[in-house]
Short mmCIF file of C-alpha atoms in Angstrom, two decimals:
data_model
loop_
_atom_site.label_atom_id
_atom_site.label_comp_id
_atom_site.label_asym_id
_atom_site.label_seq_id
_atom_site.Cartn_x
_atom_site.Cartn_y
_atom_site.Cartn_z
CA MET A 3 15.62 -39.14 20.93
CA GLN A 4 16.71 -40.01 17.38
CA ASN A 5 16.35 -43.93 15.97
CA ASN A 6 18.07 -44.84 13.27
CA LYS A 7 16.51 -48.07 12.89
CA ILE A 8 15.42 -48.28 9.22
CA ILE A 9 12.14 -48.61 8.85
CA LEU A 10 11.11 -51.27 6.32
CA PRO A 11 7.97 -51.97 4.22
CA GLY A 12 5.08 -53.92 5.72
CA GLU A 13 5.50 -51.43 8.26
CA THR A 14 3.30 -48.94 9.39
CA ILE A 15 3.73 -44.93 8.37
CA GLY A 16 2.37 -42.38 10.61
CA ILE A 17 0.92 -38.60 9.51
CA ILE A 18 -0.28 -36.24 11.24
CA GLY A 19 -2.26 -34.08 8.74
CA GLY A 20 -4.96 -35.69 6.15
CA GLY A 21 -4.40 -32.98 3.55
CA GLN A 22 -3.04 -33.41 -0.06
CA LEU A 23 0.40 -33.51 1.29
CA GLY A 24 -0.32 -36.15 3.18
CA ARG A 25 -2.39 -38.07 0.51
CA MET A 26 0.93 -37.25 -2.25
CA MET A 27 2.89 -38.99 0.87
CA ALA A 28 0.05 -41.64 1.48
CA ILE A 29 0.26 -42.69 -2.24
CA ALA A 30 4.09 -43.11 -2.04
CA ALA A 31 4.72 -44.93 0.95
CA LYS A 32 1.70 -47.25 -0.17
CA TYR A 33 3.62 -47.73 -3.66
CA MET A 34 6.53 -48.79 -1.59
CA GLY A 35 5.27 -51.27 0.56
CA TYR A 36 4.45 -49.53 3.44
CA ASN A 37 1.05 -49.30 5.96
CA VAL A 38 -0.53 -45.98 6.58
CA VAL A 39 -2.74 -44.68 9.35
CA VAL A 40 -3.34 -40.66 9.56
CA LEU A 41 -4.34 -38.54 12.62
CA ASP A 42 -6.61 -36.05 11.53
CA PRO A 43 -10.09 -34.31 12.95
CA THR A 44 -11.87 -34.86 9.28
CA PRO A 45 -13.80 -38.07 8.73
CA ASN A 46 -12.55 -39.94 4.82
CA CYS A 47 -10.02 -36.48 4.16
CA PRO A 48 -8.16 -36.65 1.13
CA THR A 49 -5.34 -38.64 2.72
CA ALA A 50 -8.02 -40.95 4.70
CA GLN A 51 -8.96 -42.18 1.56
CA VAL A 52 -5.59 -43.67 0.38
CA ALA A 53 -4.69 -44.86 3.66
CA ASP A 54 -4.97 -48.23 5.04
CA GLN A 55 -6.58 -46.50 8.61
CA GLN A 56 -8.00 -43.18 10.28
CA ILE A 57 -7.80 -41.88 13.60
CA ILE A 58 -10.06 -39.31 13.77
CA ALA A 59 -9.52 -36.95 16.23
CA GLU A 60 -8.17 -33.38 16.63
CA TYR A 61 -4.20 -32.61 16.07
CA ASN A 62 -3.37 -31.74 19.95
CA ASP A 63 -5.26 -34.45 21.18
CA ILE A 64 -2.46 -36.26 23.59
CA ALA A 65 -4.46 -39.43 23.84
CA ALA A 66 -4.74 -39.70 20.09
CA ILE A 67 -1.28 -38.83 19.30
CA ASN A 68 -0.65 -42.02 21.38
CA GLU A 69 -2.48 -44.18 20.42
CA LEU A 70 -0.64 -43.27 17.03
CA THR A 71 2.45 -43.77 17.92
CA SER A 72 2.00 -46.85 19.73
CA ILE A 73 1.26 -48.26 16.25
CA SER A 74 3.66 -46.33 13.58
CA SER A 75 6.80 -47.54 12.93
CA VAL A 76 7.95 -43.93 12.07
CA VAL A 77 5.79 -40.66 12.53
CA THR A 78 5.02 -37.86 10.01
CA TYR A 79 3.42 -34.56 9.40
CA GLU A 80 2.38 -33.13 6.15
CA PHE A 81 1.73 -29.28 7.48
CA GLU A 82 4.37 -27.23 10.38
CA ASN A 83 1.36 -26.26 12.76
CA VAL A 84 1.55 -29.91 14.51
CA ASP A 85 0.58 -29.31 18.69
CA LEU A 86 4.87 -29.11 19.87
CA ARG A 87 4.09 -31.48 23.03
CA ALA A 88 2.58 -33.99 20.85
CA ALA A 89 6.12 -33.59 18.40
CA ALA A 90 8.01 -33.61 21.35
CA MET A 91 6.68 -36.79 22.54
CA ILE A 92 6.56 -38.74 19.64
CA GLU A 93 10.20 -37.67 19.49
CA GLN A 94 10.87 -38.65 22.40
CA GLU A 95 9.85 -42.44 21.56
CA GLY A 96 12.50 -42.42 19.24
CA LYS A 97 9.76 -42.38 16.13
CA LEU A 98 9.89 -38.23 14.54
CA PRO A 99 12.95 -38.45 12.82
CA GLN A 100 12.03 -34.96 10.95
CA GLY A 101 11.57 -33.63 15.22
CA ALA A 102 10.53 -31.17 17.10
CA TYR A 103 12.63 -28.19 16.53
CA PRO A 104 12.14 -27.60 12.62
CA LEU A 105 8.09 -27.38 13.45
CA ALA A 106 8.60 -24.37 16.46
CA ILE A 107 10.95 -22.96 13.79
CA THR A 108 8.46 -22.63 11.16
CA GLN A 109 5.58 -21.67 13.50
CA ASN A 110 7.15 -18.62 14.16
CA ARG A 111 8.55 -16.22 11.50
CA GLU A 112 10.37 -14.00 14.72
CA LYS A 113 11.87 -17.63 14.95
CA GLU A 114 12.81 -18.61 11.35
CA LYS A 115 14.16 -14.98 10.78
CA HIS A 116 16.41 -14.43 13.58
CA LEU A 117 17.99 -17.96 12.60
CA MET A 118 18.56 -16.49 8.97
CA GLU A 119 20.62 -13.89 10.49
CA GLU A 120 22.32 -16.35 12.54
CA VAL A 121 23.35 -18.21 10.15
CA ASN A 122 23.97 -14.76 7.52
CA LEU A 123 21.76 -15.08 4.85
CA PRO A 124 20.10 -12.72 3.35
CA VAL A 125 16.84 -11.68 4.69
CA PRO A 126 14.26 -8.74 3.98
CA ASN A 127 15.12 -5.68 7.02
CA PHE A 128 12.03 -6.32 9.66
CA ALA A 129 10.99 -5.55 13.15
CA ILE A 130 8.87 -7.28 15.40
CA VAL A 131 5.88 -5.64 17.05
CA HIS A 132 3.09 -6.25 19.97
CA HIS A 133 1.87 -3.31 20.33
CA ARG A 134 0.71 0.45 19.16
CA ASP A 135 3.94 1.75 20.27
CA GLU A 136 6.30 -0.64 18.55
CA VAL A 137 4.45 -0.70 15.13
CA VAL A 138 4.81 3.66 14.57
CA GLN A 139 8.67 3.02 15.70
CA ALA A 140 9.35 0.58 13.02
CA LEU A 141 7.68 2.26 10.28
CA GLU A 142 9.42 5.88 11.18
CA HIS A 143 12.63 2.87 10.44
CA LEU A 144 11.62 1.07 8.17
CA PRO A 145 11.15 2.63 4.09
CA PHE A 146 7.29 1.74 2.74
CA PRO A 147 6.40 -0.11 1.19
CA LEU A 148 5.87 -2.67 3.89
CA VAL A 149 3.74 -5.48 4.73
CA ILE A 150 2.78 -6.59 8.08
CA LYS A 151 2.22 -10.65 9.11
CA THR A 152 1.25 -12.20 12.01
CA CYS A 153 4.35 -14.13 13.70
CA GLN A 154 2.43 -17.69 14.03
CA GLY A 155 -0.78 -19.21 11.33
CA GLY A 156 -1.28 -17.41 7.89
CA TYR A 157 -1.03 -19.09 5.36
CA ASP A 158 -1.79 -18.44 1.10
CA GLY A 159 -1.62 -14.66 2.09
CA LYS A 160 -4.20 -14.83 4.97
CA GLY A 161 -2.61 -13.10 8.10
CA GLN A 162 -1.44 -10.19 6.14
CA LEU A 163 -0.56 -6.70 4.82
CA LYS A 164 0.99 -4.82 2.69
CA LEU A 165 1.18 -0.53 3.86
CA GLU A 166 1.92 1.98 1.10
CA SER A 167 2.65 4.45 3.40
CA SER A 168 2.41 6.40 6.46
CA LEU A 169 -1.01 6.50 5.79
CA ASP A 170 -1.76 3.26 6.61
CA LEU A 171 -0.68 3.20 10.43
CA SER A 172 -4.02 2.88 12.26
CA GLU A 173 -4.53 0.09 9.78
CA ALA A 174 -1.47 -0.92 10.59
CA ILE A 175 -2.10 -0.68 14.21
CA GLN A 176 -5.54 -2.07 14.75
CA PHE A 177 -3.38 -5.45 12.75
CA VAL A 178 -0.40 -5.40 15.65
CA GLU A 179 -3.83 -4.80 18.41
CA GLN A 180 -6.22 -8.21 16.52
CA HIS A 181 -2.77 -10.27 16.27
CA GLN A 182 -0.64 -9.13 19.21
CA HIS A 183 2.30 -10.36 17.99
CA CYS A 184 3.89 -9.62 14.48
CA ILE A 185 6.33 -9.45 12.64
CA VAL A 186 6.73 -5.77 10.14
CA GLU A 187 9.35 -6.50 7.05
CA ALA A 188 10.75 -4.59 4.39
CA TRP A 189 8.73 -5.32 0.93
CA ILE A 190 11.40 -5.68 -1.48
CA SER A 191 11.41 -5.45 -5.18
CA PHE A 192 12.43 -8.94 -6.95
CA ASP A 193 12.09 -10.11 -10.43
CA LYS A 194 10.48 -13.83 -9.37
CA GLU A 195 9.67 -16.10 -6.92
CA ILE A 196 11.27 -19.13 -6.83
CA SER A 197 11.43 -22.24 -4.04
CA VAL A 198 14.81 -24.77 -2.98
CA ILE A 199 12.92 -28.13 -2.35
CA PHE A 200 15.44 -31.08 -0.76
CA THR A 201 15.57 -33.65 1.03
CA ARG A 202 18.07 -34.80 3.87
CA SER A 203 18.57 -37.93 5.07
CA LYS A 204 19.65 -39.31 9.03
CA THR A 205 22.60 -39.60 7.30
CA GLY A 206 23.22 -36.20 6.43
CA GLU A 207 23.38 -36.65 3.32
CA ILE A 208 20.91 -34.37 0.58
CA VAL A 209 20.00 -34.44 -2.33
CA PHE A 210 18.41 -31.09 -3.93
CA PHE A 211 15.92 -30.93 -6.73
CA PRO A 212 15.33 -28.56 -9.51
CA ILE A 213 14.86 -24.99 -8.52
CA ALA A 214 11.29 -24.32 -9.79
CA GLU A 215 10.42 -20.21 -10.64
CA ASN A 216 6.69 -19.70 -9.26
CA ILE A 217 3.69 -16.75 -10.23
CA HIS A 218 1.50 -16.16 -7.76
CA LYS A 219 -1.95 -15.00 -8.64
CA ASP A 220 -4.13 -13.11 -4.77
CA GLN A 221 -1.17 -14.42 -2.48
CA ILE A 222 -1.68 -17.68 -3.66
CA LEU A 223 0.40 -20.32 -6.02
CA TYR A 224 -0.63 -20.01 -9.62
CA GLN A 225 2.08 -22.01 -11.65
CA THR A 226 5.40 -23.50 -11.33
CA ILE A 227 8.17 -23.53 -13.83
CA VAL A 228 10.93 -25.99 -13.58
CA PRO A 229 13.87 -24.96 -14.85
CA ALA A 230 13.74 -21.99 -13.16
CA ASN A 231 15.10 -19.31 -15.13
CA ILE A 232 17.95 -18.07 -13.07
CA SER A 233 21.47 -17.50 -13.59
CA VAL A 234 24.05 -19.94 -11.95
CA SER A 235 25.13 -17.33 -9.53
CA VAL A 236 21.58 -16.97 -8.30
CA LYS A 237 21.32 -21.02 -8.59
CA GLU A 238 24.36 -21.69 -6.61
CA LYS A 239 23.95 -18.62 -3.49
CA ALA A 240 19.98 -20.36 -3.67
CA LEU A 241 21.19 -23.99 -2.92
CA ALA A 242 23.82 -22.78 -0.20
CA ALA A 243 21.48 -21.43 1.90
CA ALA A 244 19.20 -24.07 1.89
CA ARG A 245 22.66 -26.58 2.48
CA ALA A 246 23.75 -23.98 5.62
CA LEU A 247 20.12 -24.56 6.90
CA ALA A 248 19.73 -28.30 6.88
CA GLU A 249 22.67 -28.02 8.26
CA LYS A 250 22.44 -25.94 10.93
CA MET A 251 18.82 -27.64 11.71
CA ASP A 252 19.57 -31.16 11.08
CA ILE A 253 16.87 -31.56 8.78
CA VAL A 254 15.55 -34.88 7.88
CA GLY A 255 12.75 -35.16 4.78
CA THR A 256 11.98 -33.17 2.38
CA PHE A 257 12.09 -29.58 3.39
CA THR A 258 11.35 -26.28 1.79
CA ILE A 259 12.68 -22.91 1.21
CA GLU A 260 11.06 -19.90 -0.61
CA MET A 261 13.42 -16.64 -2.08
CA PHE A 262 13.44 -13.96 -3.43
CA VAL A 263 15.18 -12.49 -6.77
CA ALA A 264 16.37 -8.99 -7.44
CA GLY A 265 18.64 -9.16 -9.34
CA GLU A 266 21.81 -11.06 -8.99
CA LYS A 267 20.66 -10.95 -5.19
CA VAL A 268 18.53 -13.70 -2.69
CA TYR A 269 16.75 -12.64 0.09
CA LEU A 270 14.98 -15.74 2.17
CA ASN A 271 11.76 -15.03 2.50
CA GLU A 272 10.09 -18.43 4.83
CA MET A 273 10.52 -22.45 5.15
CA ALA A 274 7.87 -25.29 5.20
CA PRO A 275 9.78 -28.49 6.89
CA ARG A 276 7.72 -30.62 4.80
CA PRO A 277 7.02 -31.01 0.78
CA HIS A 278 5.49 -28.05 -1.48
CA ASN A 279 3.04 -26.92 -3.89
CA SER A 280 5.52 -25.72 -5.55
CA GLY A 281 7.37 -29.42 -5.82
CA HIS A 282 4.29 -31.59 -7.64
CA TYR A 283 5.58 -31.39 -10.98
CA THR A 284 8.64 -33.64 -9.30
CA ILE A 285 6.05 -36.53 -9.66
CA GLU A 286 5.62 -37.04 -13.21
CA ALA A 287 8.97 -34.47 -14.39
CA CYS A 288 11.27 -36.30 -12.13
CA ASN A 289 12.49 -40.04 -11.65
CA VAL A 290 11.55 -39.02 -7.65
CA SER A 291 9.12 -37.13 -6.15
CA GLN A 292 9.37 -35.17 -3.40
CA PHE A 293 6.86 -37.63 -1.50
CA ALA A 294 8.60 -40.66 -2.64
CA GLN A 295 11.94 -39.71 -1.41
CA HIS A 296 10.54 -37.48 1.82
CA ILE A 297 9.33 -41.69 2.62
CA ARG A 298 12.95 -42.81 2.02
CA ALA A 299 14.56 -40.30 4.17
CA ILE A 300 12.32 -40.11 7.12
CA CYS A 301 12.18 -44.17 6.89
CA GLY A 302 16.41 -44.39 7.11
CA LEU A 303 16.80 -45.38 2.72
CA PRO A 304 19.22 -44.12 0.59
CA LEU A 305 18.14 -41.00 -1.15
CA VAL A 306 17.72 -41.35 -5.26
CA PRO A 307 20.28 -38.69 -6.75
CA VAL A 308 17.38 -36.52 -8.66
CA GLU A 309 17.36 -36.45 -12.50
CA LEU A 310 15.00 -33.89 -14.23
CA ILE A 311 13.38 -36.02 -17.24
CA LYS A 312 11.40 -33.52 -18.78
CA PRO A 313 11.31 -29.75 -17.90
CA ALA A 314 7.77 -29.08 -16.33
CA THR A 315 5.18 -26.33 -15.45
CA MET A 316 2.39 -26.84 -12.47
CA LEU A 317 -0.99 -25.06 -12.18
CA ASN A 318 -3.42 -25.42 -9.43
CA ILE A 319 -6.94 -25.80 -9.27
CA LEU A 320 -8.84 -23.73 -7.07
CA GLY A 321 -11.86 -23.77 -6.44
CA GLU A 322 -13.79 -21.16 -8.52
CA ASN A 323 -11.72 -23.49 -11.34
CA PHE A 324 -13.78 -26.59 -10.22
CA ASN A 325 -16.26 -27.54 -12.13
CA GLN A 326 -14.80 -25.69 -14.69
CA ILE A 327 -11.70 -28.55 -15.34
CA ILE A 328 -14.19 -31.61 -14.08
CA LYS A 329 -16.15 -30.77 -17.38
CA ALA A 330 -13.00 -29.82 -19.77
CA ILE A 331 -11.76 -33.11 -18.32
CA PRO A 332 -12.94 -35.16 -21.60
CA LYS A 333 -11.18 -32.51 -23.78
CA ILE A 334 -8.30 -32.68 -21.87
CA ASN A 335 -5.55 -35.07 -23.84
CA GLN A 336 -2.52 -33.47 -22.08
CA GLY A 337 -1.61 -32.58 -18.95
CA PHE A 338 -1.69 -34.61 -15.50
CA VAL A 339 -4.53 -33.71 -13.62
CA HIS A 340 -4.75 -34.72 -9.44
CA PHE A 341 -7.76 -33.97 -7.84
CA TYR A 342 -7.41 -33.87 -3.90
CA GLY A 343 -10.15 -36.04 -2.94
CA LYS A 344 -11.99 -32.58 -1.57
CA GLU A 345 -15.65 -32.81 -0.13
CA ALA A 346 -16.26 -29.05 0.12
CA VAL A 347 -15.46 -26.77 -2.86
CA LYS A 348 -14.56 -23.30 -1.91
CA ALA A 349 -13.42 -20.59 -3.42
CA LYS A 350 -9.32 -20.16 -3.07
CA ARG A 351 -9.62 -23.92 -1.77
CA LYS A 352 -6.68 -25.73 -3.75
CA MET A 353 -8.80 -28.50 -5.09
CA GLY A 354 -5.49 -29.88 -7.21
CA HIS A 355 -3.23 -29.42 -9.76
CA ILE A 356 -2.22 -30.06 -13.58
CA THR A 357 1.33 -30.55 -14.65
CA PHE A 358 2.39 -30.59 -18.37
CA ILE A 359 5.79 -32.14 -19.28
CA GLY A 360 8.15 -31.68 -22.40
CA ASP A 361 8.91 -28.78 -24.70
CA ASN A 362 6.45 -25.90 -25.80
CA LEU A 363 4.69 -25.70 -22.23
CA ALA A 364 3.37 -22.54 -22.59
CA GLU A 365 1.34 -23.58 -25.95
CA LYS A 366 0.02 -26.69 -23.34
CA VAL A 367 -0.81 -23.60 -21.07
CA GLU A 368 -2.44 -22.09 -23.90
CA SER A 369 -4.34 -25.28 -25.21
CA LEU A 370 -6.12 -25.98 -21.65
CA ARG A 371 -7.19 -22.46 -21.70
CA ARG A 372 -9.43 -22.66 -24.73
CA GLN A 373 -10.14 -25.79 -24.00
CA LEU A 374 -11.79 -24.58 -20.37
CA ASN A 375 -13.33 -21.25 -22.89
CA ASP A 376 -14.81 -23.43 -25.61
#
């Protein structure tokens, strides 16, 4: 059940998930005059630090979900692994404009790939496997190298394994026997990775942010560069693919699609039904951020036409670099440093990010590296 009621400042927005994306959603909402309540099992989670209230409970705690729904005018989520039964309940109350359907699709790589095929969008060749015999058959029909991924769960490179040759068969079988429901994909030899981030309103209005070019290290996003260095043809194909999926899925809110670029070809990789790490640059480099635009969409407000004020590059701050960045803060006089308020510092954990805007971005990044090494 869709509720077309406009949610005005002074009303309450509920957020499921208390990580950094929820934190930045909450900050945007507070700037706009909304109250924010977050549901998360970790006391004083990053979102709770800037929200008005926290419900401390597991994401599938139905009593807590009902409490969140009752005190919120509208509910959103900051990650895709939301309990589907809970999402359906909130949607039935008319308070989940994003709906449960995008969650059901993006939680499952099999459903994701089949939907992309249904819309006639280019994806790597793939096979769904559940047991040993299906793995053997898939590896006989797909050329190496390949990548095998769990169909559910997994992020930042977790839950996947690269297969270089038939010598990796036993490792692949072991992976599938452990996870049971997996996807085997052809490894795309790509020139670059990009992400298309857009926001779509309840009425179907869609606004795109500048396409971002992403650089990964150890399968974790390391750097985002905007605007992406891509041809007009690639840009048009990427935007057309995103628009087709947005309309097929009836998206509301900010949504992200990661893609591979190989020459003039574009292959769709994965989707996220929410703001994305590669869109953090929008906070300083655009006239409206991916978070503010998301809040506007779920509240039924008109979307803001997006303008890129300055070119930008964003660097993630991971746990292994956290203390080094903290010590360098007194010397950093360029860039916007964001810390997420996470209590535990762990290697490979996203602790914050730095965004540089303007000209000579490579020089600014290199200057930061020198300061860190001083």
